[in-house]
Short mmCIF file of N, CA and C in Angstrom, two decimals:
data_model
loop_
_atom_site.label_atom_id
_atom_site.label_comp_id
_atom_site.label_asym_id
_atom_site.label_seq_id
_atom_site.Cartn_x
_atom_site.Cartn_y
_atom_site.Cartn_z
N MET D 911 -4.28 -14.25 14.82
CA MET D 911 -3.33 -13.78 13.83
C MET D 911 -3.95 -12.61 13.07
N ARG D 912 -3.15 -11.59 12.90
CA ARG D 912 -3.59 -10.40 12.17
C ARG D 912 -3.53 -10.63 10.67
N THR D 913 -4.23 -9.79 9.93
CA THR D 913 -4.16 -9.86 8.48
C THR D 913 -3.37 -8.66 7.94
N ILE D 914 -2.69 -8.90 6.83
CA ILE D 914 -1.95 -7.84 6.14
C ILE D 914 -2.67 -7.56 4.83
N VAL D 915 -3.06 -6.30 4.65
CA VAL D 915 -3.80 -5.87 3.48
C VAL D 915 -3.01 -4.76 2.78
N ALA D 916 -2.72 -4.96 1.50
CA ALA D 916 -1.99 -3.95 0.72
C ALA D 916 -2.94 -3.27 -0.24
N SER D 917 -2.78 -1.98 -0.39
CA SER D 917 -3.57 -1.20 -1.33
C SER D 917 -2.64 -0.39 -2.21
N LEU D 918 -2.83 -0.54 -3.53
CA LEU D 918 -1.94 0.13 -4.49
C LEU D 918 -2.75 0.80 -5.60
N PHE D 919 -2.28 1.96 -6.03
CA PHE D 919 -2.77 2.58 -7.24
C PHE D 919 -1.94 2.01 -8.38
N THR D 920 -2.59 1.61 -9.47
CA THR D 920 -1.88 1.07 -10.61
C THR D 920 -2.52 1.56 -11.90
N SER D 921 -1.70 1.66 -12.93
CA SER D 921 -2.22 2.00 -14.25
C SER D 921 -2.72 0.72 -14.91
N LEU D 922 -3.37 0.86 -16.04
CA LEU D 922 -3.88 -0.29 -16.76
C LEU D 922 -2.77 -1.25 -17.18
N ASP D 923 -1.58 -0.70 -17.47
CA ASP D 923 -0.45 -1.54 -17.84
C ASP D 923 0.42 -1.94 -16.64
N GLY D 924 -0.12 -1.79 -15.44
CA GLY D 924 0.52 -2.32 -14.24
C GLY D 924 1.55 -1.43 -13.58
N VAL D 925 1.70 -0.19 -14.03
CA VAL D 925 2.67 0.71 -13.44
C VAL D 925 2.16 1.20 -12.08
N THR D 926 3.00 1.11 -11.08
CA THR D 926 2.67 1.58 -9.73
C THR D 926 3.57 2.74 -9.32
N ASP D 927 4.48 3.08 -10.20
CA ASP D 927 5.49 4.09 -9.94
C ASP D 927 4.91 5.51 -9.98
N GLU D 928 5.25 6.33 -8.98
CA GLU D 928 4.91 7.75 -8.96
C GLU D 928 3.43 8.04 -9.23
N PRO D 929 2.50 7.45 -8.47
CA PRO D 929 1.07 7.70 -8.75
C PRO D 929 0.66 9.15 -8.59
N GLY D 930 1.39 9.92 -7.80
CA GLY D 930 1.04 11.33 -7.62
C GLY D 930 1.04 12.10 -8.93
N GLN D 931 1.71 11.58 -9.94
CA GLN D 931 1.79 12.28 -11.22
C GLN D 931 0.66 11.91 -12.17
N TRP D 932 -0.04 10.79 -11.94
CA TRP D 932 -1.07 10.37 -12.90
C TRP D 932 -2.39 9.96 -12.25
N HIS D 933 -2.42 9.77 -10.96
CA HIS D 933 -3.60 9.24 -10.28
C HIS D 933 -4.68 10.30 -9.99
N PHE D 934 -4.29 11.52 -9.65
CA PHE D 934 -5.25 12.49 -9.14
C PHE D 934 -6.38 12.89 -10.09
N PRO D 935 -6.20 12.90 -11.41
CA PRO D 935 -7.36 13.19 -12.26
C PRO D 935 -8.51 12.19 -12.11
N TYR D 936 -8.22 11.02 -11.54
CA TYR D 936 -9.23 9.97 -11.39
C TYR D 936 -9.80 9.90 -9.97
N TRP D 937 -9.29 10.74 -9.07
CA TRP D 937 -9.76 10.74 -7.68
C TRP D 937 -11.22 11.17 -7.64
N SER D 938 -12.01 10.51 -6.81
CA SER D 938 -13.43 10.81 -6.69
C SER D 938 -13.90 10.48 -5.28
N ASP D 939 -15.10 10.89 -4.96
CA ASP D 939 -15.68 10.53 -3.67
C ASP D 939 -15.79 9.02 -3.53
N GLU D 940 -16.12 8.33 -4.63
CA GLU D 940 -16.21 6.86 -4.60
C GLU D 940 -14.86 6.25 -4.21
N MET D 941 -13.79 6.77 -4.81
CA MET D 941 -12.47 6.24 -4.51
C MET D 941 -12.09 6.55 -3.07
N ALA D 942 -12.41 7.76 -2.61
CA ALA D 942 -12.12 8.14 -1.23
C ALA D 942 -12.81 7.19 -0.26
N GLU D 943 -14.07 6.85 -0.54
CA GLU D 943 -14.81 5.91 0.32
C GLU D 943 -14.15 4.54 0.30
N ASP D 944 -13.71 4.11 -0.87
CA ASP D 944 -13.06 2.80 -1.00
C ASP D 944 -11.74 2.76 -0.23
N VAL D 945 -10.94 3.80 -0.37
CA VAL D 945 -9.66 3.88 0.34
C VAL D 945 -9.91 3.89 1.84
N GLU D 946 -10.90 4.67 2.27
CA GLU D 946 -11.23 4.73 3.70
C GLU D 946 -11.69 3.38 4.22
N ALA D 947 -12.49 2.66 3.44
CA ALA D 947 -12.95 1.33 3.85
C ALA D 947 -11.78 0.36 3.97
N THR D 948 -10.81 0.48 3.07
CA THR D 948 -9.63 -0.38 3.13
C THR D 948 -8.80 -0.07 4.38
N MET D 949 -8.78 1.20 4.78
CA MET D 949 -7.99 1.61 5.95
C MET D 949 -8.72 1.32 7.27
N SER D 950 -10.04 1.21 7.22
CA SER D 950 -10.78 1.00 8.47
C SER D 950 -10.39 -0.33 9.09
N GLY D 951 -10.26 -0.35 10.36
CA GLY D 951 -9.85 -1.56 11.07
C GLY D 951 -8.35 -1.70 11.20
N ALA D 952 -7.61 -0.90 10.45
CA ALA D 952 -6.15 -0.96 10.53
C ALA D 952 -5.66 -0.17 11.74
N ASP D 953 -4.77 -0.77 12.48
CA ASP D 953 -4.14 -0.04 13.59
C ASP D 953 -2.63 0.02 13.42
N THR D 954 -2.15 -0.54 12.31
CA THR D 954 -0.72 -0.60 12.04
C THR D 954 -0.49 -0.45 10.54
N MET D 955 0.60 0.23 10.19
CA MET D 955 0.96 0.38 8.79
C MET D 955 2.38 -0.12 8.58
N LEU D 956 2.56 -0.91 7.52
CA LEU D 956 3.89 -1.34 7.09
C LEU D 956 4.28 -0.48 5.90
N LEU D 957 5.53 -0.06 5.88
CA LEU D 957 6.04 0.75 4.78
C LEU D 957 7.41 0.25 4.38
N GLY D 958 7.69 0.29 3.09
CA GLY D 958 9.05 0.10 2.63
C GLY D 958 9.82 1.39 2.84
N ARG D 959 11.13 1.33 2.72
CA ARG D 959 11.95 2.51 2.99
C ARG D 959 11.63 3.69 2.08
N ARG D 960 11.55 3.45 0.77
CA ARG D 960 11.30 4.57 -0.15
C ARG D 960 9.94 5.21 0.09
N THR D 961 8.91 4.41 0.32
CA THR D 961 7.58 4.96 0.60
C THR D 961 7.60 5.71 1.92
N TYR D 962 8.27 5.13 2.92
CA TYR D 962 8.39 5.82 4.20
C TYR D 962 9.02 7.20 4.02
N GLU D 963 10.11 7.26 3.29
CA GLU D 963 10.79 8.55 3.11
C GLU D 963 9.89 9.58 2.45
N GLY D 964 9.12 9.16 1.46
CA GLY D 964 8.19 10.08 0.81
C GLY D 964 7.07 10.51 1.73
N PHE D 965 6.49 9.56 2.45
CA PHE D 965 5.39 9.87 3.37
C PHE D 965 5.88 10.75 4.53
N ALA D 966 7.04 10.41 5.09
CA ALA D 966 7.56 11.17 6.25
C ALA D 966 7.92 12.59 5.86
N ALA D 967 8.23 12.82 4.60
CA ALA D 967 8.54 14.17 4.14
C ALA D 967 7.28 14.98 3.87
N SER D 968 6.14 14.29 3.74
CA SER D 968 4.92 14.97 3.33
C SER D 968 3.86 15.07 4.43
N TRP D 969 3.52 13.95 5.05
CA TRP D 969 2.37 13.90 5.95
C TRP D 969 2.49 14.71 7.24
N PRO D 970 3.64 14.78 7.90
CA PRO D 970 3.68 15.52 9.17
C PRO D 970 3.27 16.99 9.07
N ASP D 971 3.44 17.61 7.93
CA ASP D 971 3.11 19.03 7.76
C ASP D 971 1.71 19.25 7.21
N ARG D 972 0.97 18.19 6.98
CA ARG D 972 -0.35 18.32 6.38
C ARG D 972 -1.45 18.34 7.44
N ALA D 973 -2.54 18.99 7.09
CA ALA D 973 -3.71 19.04 7.98
C ALA D 973 -4.97 18.64 7.24
N ASP D 974 -4.81 18.08 6.04
CA ASP D 974 -5.96 17.72 5.23
C ASP D 974 -6.53 16.36 5.64
N GLU D 975 -7.53 15.94 4.88
CA GLU D 975 -8.18 14.67 5.15
C GLU D 975 -7.15 13.54 5.15
N GLY D 976 -7.18 12.73 6.17
CA GLY D 976 -6.26 11.60 6.27
C GLY D 976 -4.98 11.88 7.04
N ALA D 977 -4.65 13.15 7.24
CA ALA D 977 -3.38 13.48 7.90
C ALA D 977 -3.34 12.98 9.33
N GLU D 978 -4.44 13.14 10.07
CA GLU D 978 -4.44 12.68 11.46
C GLU D 978 -4.21 11.17 11.52
N PHE D 979 -4.89 10.43 10.65
CA PHE D 979 -4.71 8.98 10.61
C PHE D 979 -3.26 8.63 10.30
N MET D 980 -2.73 9.22 9.24
CA MET D 980 -1.36 8.89 8.81
C MET D 980 -0.32 9.27 9.86
N ASN D 981 -0.56 10.34 10.56
CA ASN D 981 0.43 10.81 11.54
C ASN D 981 0.32 10.11 12.89
N THR D 982 -0.81 9.47 13.18
CA THR D 982 -0.97 8.83 14.49
C THR D 982 -0.92 7.30 14.46
N ILE D 983 -1.18 6.69 13.31
CA ILE D 983 -1.17 5.23 13.26
C ILE D 983 0.24 4.71 13.58
N THR D 984 0.32 3.55 14.18
CA THR D 984 1.61 2.90 14.43
C THR D 984 2.18 2.44 13.10
N LYS D 985 3.42 2.81 12.85
CA LYS D 985 4.06 2.51 11.57
C LYS D 985 5.34 1.70 11.78
N TYR D 986 5.56 0.74 10.88
CA TYR D 986 6.80 -0.03 10.86
C TYR D 986 7.40 0.09 9.47
N VAL D 987 8.66 0.49 9.41
CA VAL D 987 9.38 0.56 8.14
C VAL D 987 10.20 -0.71 8.02
N VAL D 988 9.97 -1.46 6.97
CA VAL D 988 10.71 -2.69 6.72
C VAL D 988 11.91 -2.32 5.86
N SER D 989 13.08 -2.37 6.47
CA SER D 989 14.28 -1.93 5.75
C SER D 989 15.53 -2.57 6.32
N ALA D 990 16.45 -2.89 5.43
CA ALA D 990 17.77 -3.38 5.84
C ALA D 990 18.78 -2.24 5.82
N THR D 991 18.38 -1.06 5.32
CA THR D 991 19.33 0.04 5.17
C THR D 991 19.01 1.26 6.03
N LEU D 992 17.79 1.42 6.48
CA LEU D 992 17.42 2.57 7.29
C LEU D 992 17.75 2.30 8.75
N ALA D 993 18.51 3.19 9.37
CA ALA D 993 18.94 2.98 10.76
C ALA D 993 17.86 3.40 11.76
N GLU D 994 17.21 4.53 11.51
CA GLU D 994 16.16 4.97 12.42
C GLU D 994 15.14 5.79 11.65
N ALA D 995 13.96 5.90 12.25
CA ALA D 995 12.86 6.65 11.65
C ALA D 995 12.43 7.74 12.63
N ASP D 996 12.23 8.96 12.12
CA ASP D 996 11.88 10.04 13.03
C ASP D 996 10.44 10.52 12.90
N TRP D 997 9.65 9.94 12.02
CA TRP D 997 8.23 10.26 11.94
C TRP D 997 7.56 9.61 13.13
N ASN D 998 6.70 10.35 13.85
CA ASN D 998 6.14 9.83 15.10
C ASN D 998 5.46 8.47 14.90
N ASN D 999 5.56 7.65 15.94
CA ASN D 999 4.98 6.30 15.98
C ASN D 999 5.57 5.37 14.93
N THR D 1000 6.84 5.55 14.58
CA THR D 1000 7.46 4.73 13.55
C THR D 1000 8.67 3.98 14.12
N THR D 1001 8.73 2.69 13.79
CA THR D 1001 9.82 1.82 14.20
C THR D 1001 10.38 1.14 12.96
N VAL D 1002 11.68 0.99 12.89
CA VAL D 1002 12.31 0.26 11.79
C VAL D 1002 12.43 -1.21 12.19
N ILE D 1003 12.01 -2.10 11.28
CA ILE D 1003 12.15 -3.54 11.51
C ILE D 1003 12.77 -4.17 10.26
N THR D 1004 13.21 -5.41 10.42
CA THR D 1004 13.74 -6.15 9.28
C THR D 1004 12.62 -6.97 8.65
N ARG D 1005 12.85 -7.46 7.45
CA ARG D 1005 11.86 -8.27 6.74
C ARG D 1005 11.49 -9.50 7.56
N ASP D 1006 12.46 -10.07 8.29
CA ASP D 1006 12.21 -11.26 9.09
C ASP D 1006 11.25 -10.99 10.26
N GLN D 1007 11.12 -9.77 10.68
CA GLN D 1007 10.26 -9.44 11.81
C GLN D 1007 8.79 -9.25 11.44
N VAL D 1008 8.47 -9.26 10.15
CA VAL D 1008 7.08 -9.06 9.72
C VAL D 1008 6.19 -10.19 10.24
N ALA D 1009 6.65 -11.43 10.18
CA ALA D 1009 5.86 -12.56 10.67
C ALA D 1009 5.57 -12.42 12.16
N GLU D 1010 6.55 -11.95 12.92
CA GLU D 1010 6.34 -11.72 14.36
C GLU D 1010 5.28 -10.65 14.59
N LEU D 1011 5.35 -9.59 13.82
CA LEU D 1011 4.36 -8.51 13.92
C LEU D 1011 2.97 -9.03 13.59
N LYS D 1012 2.87 -9.83 12.57
CA LYS D 1012 1.58 -10.41 12.16
C LYS D 1012 1.01 -11.33 13.23
N ALA D 1013 1.86 -12.00 13.97
CA ALA D 1013 1.41 -12.95 15.00
C ALA D 1013 0.91 -12.26 16.27
N ARG D 1014 1.24 -10.99 16.44
CA ARG D 1014 0.79 -10.25 17.64
C ARG D 1014 -0.71 -9.97 17.58
N ASP D 1015 -1.28 -9.66 18.74
CA ASP D 1015 -2.67 -9.24 18.80
C ASP D 1015 -2.80 -7.85 18.19
N GLY D 1016 -3.95 -7.58 17.61
CA GLY D 1016 -4.21 -6.25 17.07
C GLY D 1016 -5.11 -6.31 15.86
N GLY D 1017 -5.29 -5.14 15.26
CA GLY D 1017 -6.13 -5.01 14.08
C GLY D 1017 -5.36 -5.31 12.81
N THR D 1018 -5.95 -4.92 11.71
CA THR D 1018 -5.36 -5.13 10.40
C THR D 1018 -4.05 -4.36 10.27
N ILE D 1019 -3.12 -4.95 9.57
CA ILE D 1019 -1.86 -4.29 9.20
C ILE D 1019 -2.02 -3.88 7.75
N MET D 1020 -1.94 -2.58 7.49
CA MET D 1020 -2.14 -2.11 6.12
C MET D 1020 -0.82 -1.70 5.49
N ILE D 1021 -0.79 -1.80 4.17
CA ILE D 1021 0.34 -1.32 3.39
C ILE D 1021 -0.23 -0.41 2.32
N SER D 1022 0.34 0.77 2.21
CA SER D 1022 -0.04 1.71 1.15
C SER D 1022 1.21 1.98 0.33
N GLY D 1023 1.15 1.67 -0.95
CA GLY D 1023 2.37 1.79 -1.75
C GLY D 1023 3.34 0.68 -1.40
N SER D 1024 4.63 1.00 -1.35
CA SER D 1024 5.66 0.03 -0.92
C SER D 1024 5.65 -1.22 -1.80
N VAL D 1025 5.80 -1.02 -3.10
CA VAL D 1025 5.66 -2.09 -4.08
C VAL D 1025 6.62 -3.25 -3.84
N SER D 1026 7.88 -2.99 -3.55
CA SER D 1026 8.85 -4.07 -3.31
C SER D 1026 8.44 -4.91 -2.11
N LEU D 1027 7.97 -4.25 -1.06
CA LEU D 1027 7.51 -4.96 0.13
C LEU D 1027 6.28 -5.81 -0.19
N VAL D 1028 5.33 -5.24 -0.91
CA VAL D 1028 4.12 -5.98 -1.28
C VAL D 1028 4.50 -7.20 -2.10
N ARG D 1029 5.36 -7.03 -3.08
CA ARG D 1029 5.80 -8.15 -3.91
C ARG D 1029 6.45 -9.24 -3.06
N SER D 1030 7.32 -8.85 -2.15
CA SER D 1030 8.01 -9.80 -1.28
C SER D 1030 7.02 -10.59 -0.42
N LEU D 1031 6.06 -9.88 0.17
CA LEU D 1031 5.07 -10.55 1.03
C LEU D 1031 4.14 -11.46 0.22
N LEU D 1032 3.78 -11.03 -0.98
CA LEU D 1032 2.95 -11.88 -1.86
C LEU D 1032 3.66 -13.18 -2.18
N LEU D 1033 4.90 -13.07 -2.61
CA LEU D 1033 5.66 -14.26 -2.99
C LEU D 1033 5.90 -15.20 -1.81
N ALA D 1034 6.01 -14.63 -0.61
CA ALA D 1034 6.23 -15.45 0.59
C ALA D 1034 4.92 -16.01 1.17
N GLY D 1035 3.79 -15.60 0.61
CA GLY D 1035 2.50 -16.07 1.12
C GLY D 1035 2.07 -15.39 2.40
N GLU D 1036 2.67 -14.24 2.71
CA GLU D 1036 2.36 -13.53 3.96
C GLU D 1036 1.35 -12.40 3.78
N LEU D 1037 1.05 -12.02 2.54
CA LEU D 1037 0.07 -10.98 2.29
C LEU D 1037 -1.30 -11.64 2.18
N ASP D 1038 -2.24 -11.16 2.97
CA ASP D 1038 -3.56 -11.78 3.01
C ASP D 1038 -4.51 -11.23 1.95
N GLU D 1039 -4.35 -9.95 1.61
CA GLU D 1039 -5.27 -9.33 0.66
C GLU D 1039 -4.54 -8.26 -0.14
N LEU D 1040 -4.78 -8.26 -1.45
CA LEU D 1040 -4.20 -7.27 -2.34
C LEU D 1040 -5.34 -6.48 -2.95
N HIS D 1041 -5.34 -5.18 -2.69
CA HIS D 1041 -6.39 -4.29 -3.18
C HIS D 1041 -5.77 -3.36 -4.21
N LEU D 1042 -6.19 -3.51 -5.47
CA LEU D 1042 -5.64 -2.70 -6.56
C LEU D 1042 -6.69 -1.72 -7.06
N LEU D 1043 -6.31 -0.47 -7.19
CA LEU D 1043 -7.15 0.54 -7.81
C LEU D 1043 -6.55 0.79 -9.19
N VAL D 1044 -7.14 0.14 -10.20
CA VAL D 1044 -6.62 0.14 -11.56
C VAL D 1044 -7.20 1.34 -12.31
N HIS D 1045 -6.31 2.26 -12.69
CA HIS D 1045 -6.70 3.49 -13.38
C HIS D 1045 -6.71 3.29 -14.89
N PRO D 1046 -7.67 3.90 -15.58
CA PRO D 1046 -7.79 3.70 -17.04
C PRO D 1046 -6.80 4.56 -17.83
N ILE D 1047 -5.53 4.30 -17.58
CA ILE D 1047 -4.48 5.02 -18.29
C ILE D 1047 -3.33 4.05 -18.53
N VAL D 1048 -2.74 4.10 -19.71
CA VAL D 1048 -1.55 3.32 -20.03
C VAL D 1048 -0.38 4.28 -19.99
N LEU D 1049 0.60 3.98 -19.15
CA LEU D 1049 1.74 4.86 -18.96
C LEU D 1049 2.94 4.47 -19.81
N GLY D 1050 3.07 3.18 -20.11
CA GLY D 1050 4.13 2.74 -20.99
C GLY D 1050 5.51 2.60 -20.37
N ARG D 1051 5.71 3.16 -19.20
CA ARG D 1051 7.01 3.05 -18.53
C ARG D 1051 6.80 3.25 -17.03
N GLY D 1052 7.74 2.73 -16.27
CA GLY D 1052 7.68 2.84 -14.82
C GLY D 1052 7.70 1.49 -14.16
N ALA D 1053 7.94 1.49 -12.87
CA ALA D 1053 8.01 0.25 -12.10
C ALA D 1053 6.63 -0.39 -12.02
N ARG D 1054 6.61 -1.70 -12.14
CA ARG D 1054 5.37 -2.47 -12.10
C ARG D 1054 5.40 -3.42 -10.91
N LEU D 1055 4.25 -3.71 -10.38
CA LEU D 1055 4.15 -4.61 -9.22
C LEU D 1055 4.74 -5.98 -9.53
N PHE D 1056 4.49 -6.49 -10.72
CA PHE D 1056 4.89 -7.86 -11.02
C PHE D 1056 6.08 -7.95 -11.96
N ASP D 1057 6.93 -6.93 -12.00
CA ASP D 1057 8.15 -6.98 -12.79
C ASP D 1057 9.03 -8.14 -12.32
N ASP D 1058 9.39 -9.00 -13.24
CA ASP D 1058 10.40 -10.03 -13.00
C ASP D 1058 10.21 -10.84 -11.72
N ILE D 1059 8.99 -11.31 -11.45
CA ILE D 1059 8.82 -12.11 -10.23
C ILE D 1059 9.31 -13.53 -10.42
N GLY D 1060 9.44 -13.98 -11.66
CA GLY D 1060 10.08 -15.26 -11.93
C GLY D 1060 9.26 -16.49 -11.58
N THR D 1061 7.98 -16.32 -11.30
CA THR D 1061 7.14 -17.47 -10.97
C THR D 1061 5.68 -17.12 -11.24
N GLU D 1062 4.87 -18.17 -11.35
CA GLU D 1062 3.43 -17.93 -11.43
C GLU D 1062 2.93 -17.58 -10.05
N LEU D 1063 1.90 -16.77 -10.00
CA LEU D 1063 1.35 -16.34 -8.73
C LEU D 1063 -0.18 -16.35 -8.84
N PRO D 1064 -0.80 -17.51 -8.61
CA PRO D 1064 -2.26 -17.56 -8.74
C PRO D 1064 -2.94 -16.77 -7.62
N LEU D 1065 -3.89 -15.92 -8.03
CA LEU D 1065 -4.66 -15.11 -7.09
C LEU D 1065 -6.14 -15.36 -7.32
N THR D 1066 -6.93 -15.13 -6.29
CA THR D 1066 -8.38 -15.29 -6.38
C THR D 1066 -9.04 -13.93 -6.24
N LEU D 1067 -9.85 -13.56 -7.22
CA LEU D 1067 -10.60 -12.31 -7.16
C LEU D 1067 -11.72 -12.48 -6.14
N THR D 1068 -11.72 -11.63 -5.10
CA THR D 1068 -12.75 -11.72 -4.06
C THR D 1068 -13.68 -10.52 -4.04
N GLY D 1069 -13.38 -9.52 -4.86
CA GLY D 1069 -14.26 -8.36 -4.93
C GLY D 1069 -13.88 -7.46 -6.08
N SER D 1070 -14.88 -6.77 -6.65
CA SER D 1070 -14.61 -5.81 -7.71
C SER D 1070 -15.69 -4.74 -7.70
N ARG D 1071 -15.27 -3.57 -8.14
CA ARG D 1071 -16.19 -2.43 -8.20
C ARG D 1071 -15.64 -1.47 -9.25
N THR D 1072 -16.54 -0.85 -10.01
CA THR D 1072 -16.14 0.14 -11.01
C THR D 1072 -16.63 1.51 -10.55
N PHE D 1073 -15.74 2.48 -10.56
CA PHE D 1073 -16.09 3.85 -10.21
C PHE D 1073 -16.48 4.63 -11.47
N GLY D 1074 -17.18 5.73 -11.28
CA GLY D 1074 -17.61 6.56 -12.39
C GLY D 1074 -16.47 7.11 -13.23
N THR D 1075 -15.28 7.19 -12.66
CA THR D 1075 -14.10 7.69 -13.37
C THR D 1075 -13.45 6.62 -14.24
N GLY D 1076 -13.97 5.39 -14.16
CA GLY D 1076 -13.38 4.28 -14.91
C GLY D 1076 -12.36 3.49 -14.12
N VAL D 1077 -12.08 3.90 -12.90
CA VAL D 1077 -11.15 3.16 -12.05
C VAL D 1077 -11.83 1.87 -11.57
N LEU D 1078 -11.09 0.78 -11.61
CA LEU D 1078 -11.57 -0.50 -11.10
C LEU D 1078 -10.94 -0.76 -9.74
N ALA D 1079 -11.75 -1.12 -8.76
CA ALA D 1079 -11.24 -1.56 -7.46
C ALA D 1079 -11.32 -3.08 -7.47
N LEU D 1080 -10.16 -3.72 -7.43
CA LEU D 1080 -10.08 -5.18 -7.49
C LEU D 1080 -9.43 -5.70 -6.23
N THR D 1081 -10.03 -6.68 -5.61
CA THR D 1081 -9.48 -7.27 -4.39
C THR D 1081 -9.16 -8.74 -4.64
N TYR D 1082 -7.93 -9.12 -4.31
CA TYR D 1082 -7.46 -10.48 -4.51
C TYR D 1082 -6.92 -11.06 -3.22
N THR D 1083 -7.03 -12.39 -3.11
CA THR D 1083 -6.34 -13.13 -2.06
C THR D 1083 -5.44 -14.14 -2.75
N ARG D 1084 -4.50 -14.65 -2.01
CA ARG D 1084 -3.53 -15.60 -2.54
C ARG D 1084 -4.16 -16.97 -2.61
#
């Protein structure tokens, strides 16, 4: 059975919305190494529809660090509304098909962003690891990972690291 690992940028007050607007001042070589380590071993990426649309509009035209990985990895968009995906190596699946994908042979299945999908998989017990990069900024508004989940969700801290920029890398399992 494969593992599903999600990695999210979050503010101190839990906002995961639009990290491109607040995350980059905290980017560092340490964070790049951490993100790369999280991606290593992954041969598949799960994306929610909104994250897919943003990534598909951006990554195919890029040639910077990470572009080759993002453009060649096998991608699955979990969506009930998207009919087809045109970014190379991308297939649209339903939420019910995630368990089938996880049961197949292969490497780690990674999720980058896709907050609604991460929340859904966490609540269903299908997410194996949650990797949060907590930035030392309070945004005060925006979508949060744990908005209105309606239940307790006990997690176990399995790793932590502090970067020179003040960002905390926290790893949790269910």
